[in-house]
Amino acid sequence: MTTSTATVALGSNLGDRLGQLRAGVEGLRRLGEVVAVSALYETDPVGGPDQGPYLNAVVEIATHLEPEDLLAELHRIEGDSERTRDVLWGPRTLDLDLITFDNRVVASPHLQVPHPRAHERRFVLAPLLDVAPDVRLADGTTPAQAIARVQDQGMERWAGDWINGDPELGAEANWWVFGQFGLLTGWLVVVLLTARPEPSVWLVPGALLTLAGLGVGIAAVVSFGTAITPSPQPRAGADLVDRGVYGLVRHPMYGAILCATLGVGIAARSVPGIVMSGLLAGLLRLKSEREERILGIVVAGYGEYRRRVSRRFVPWIW
């Protein structure tokens, strides 16, 4: 029995996107041997109606199936994920496209191989480079040649083994933590050096703001539990937390830090300390954006939670 090598592109932008892609890979394992799996890519949608970002990957498999039989099986796997085809280029739970099949050219009413538009799609070419950089596409180019001619598309390549673990921010996560603690240390030194000890009318509002920050911080720890971490990289197997103060803001611990540092700066009448709190707010805003990007991939339901809880740090304000 002849064994052929095929490349299959996977995409999802509905529901549990990562879970859908993993289910797609598991379905492919039933069709042959999975030879290679690309890194995980998150990409902006191209064409079609307004829709959310996709997760994309490419898998290389060795199979005994013929091209049209393989296509039928790909459609069956899509059906298992409740894939619908109501809107052209619309959102989908799981999309499986047969990109190449050995060096064969197939042209039938239902199938064209190599895929007739793969050489125009960065979201296919980038992961294809990971697993099969030397295949020939419909226009005769390799993925490396084709991607150099494709217009830019918003895309991020995630680190980590996304099949057996979670996608990762990698070393970037540590830099965010170092930056946060570095600014907090700098803030503390500045406040200690510039504080004005004599009583003033600013003592009471500063103290109240500080106490509010401490209260929110305690509430965040109680709601989240022992899995809370300063790293923007979620712990393995993290679940969505939307109870308690997390039902009001998405990052209450960051809000608590900002309230407490600003409150201390006001109470101490330390203008440099207040300025440092502003810098810390900017860093935490950027850090939270990166954190939410990875949470939207690894935590099921986070996208809906983000739409439901609109405030980032402070209830009803910010």
JSON list of C-alpha atoms in Angstrom, two decimals, residues 12-22 42 52-55 93 293 296-297:
[
{"chain": "A", "resi": 12, "resn": "SER", "atom": "CA", "xyz": [-10.34, 28.31, 14.06]},
{"chain": "A", "resi": 13, "resn": "ASN", "atom": "CA", "xyz": [-11.84, 31.53, 15.36]},
{"chain": "A", "resi": 14, "resn": "LEU", "atom": "CA", "xyz": [-15.01, 30.39, 17.12]},
{"chain": "A", "resi": 15, "resn": "GLY", "atom": "CA", "xyz": [-15.46, 28.89, 20.57]},
{"chain": "A", "resi": 16, "resn": "ASP", "atom": "CA", "xyz": [-12.50, 27.15, 22.18]},
{"chain": "A", "resi": 17, "resn": "ARG", "atom": "CA", "xyz": [-10.10, 27.85, 19.34]},
{"chain": "A", "resi": 18, "resn": "LEU", "atom": "CA", "xyz": [-7.17, 25.95, 20.81]},
{"chain": "A", "resi": 19, "resn": "GLY", "atom": "CA", "xyz": [-9.39, 23.00, 21.70]},
{"chain": "A", "resi": 20, "resn": "GLN", "atom": "CA", "xyz": [-10.77, 22.94, 18.15]},
{"chain": "A", "resi": 21, "resn": "LEU", "atom": "CA", "xyz": [-7.28, 22.83, 16.63]},
{"chain": "A", "resi": 22, "resn": "ARG", "atom": "CA", "xyz": [-6.22, 20.07, 19.01]},
{"chain": "A", "resi": 42, "resn": "GLU", "atom": "CA", "xyz": [-2.67, 33.88, 15.88]},
{"chain": "A", "resi": 52, "resn": "GLY", "atom": "CA", "xyz": [-12.37, 37.64, 15.56]},
{"chain": "A", "resi": 53, "resn": "PRO", "atom": "CA", "xyz": [-8.73, 36.53, 15.14]},
{"chain": "A", "resi": 54, "resn": "TYR", "atom": "CA", "xyz": [-7.84, 33.02, 14.05]},
{"chain": "A", "resi": 55, "resn": "LEU", "atom": "CA", "xyz": [-5.56, 30.40, 15.44]},
{"chain": "A", "resi": 93, "resn": "THR", "atom": "CA", "xyz": [-15.10, 26.44, 14.54]},
{"chain": "A", "resi": 293, "resn": "ARG", "atom": "CA", "xyz": [-3.84, 37.89, 24.38]},
{"chain": "A", "resi": 296, "resn": "GLY", "atom": "CA", "xyz": [-7.82, 34.42, 25.07]},
{"chain": "A", "resi": 297, "resn": "ILE", "atom": "CA", "xyz": [-6.08, 31.34, 23.68]}
]
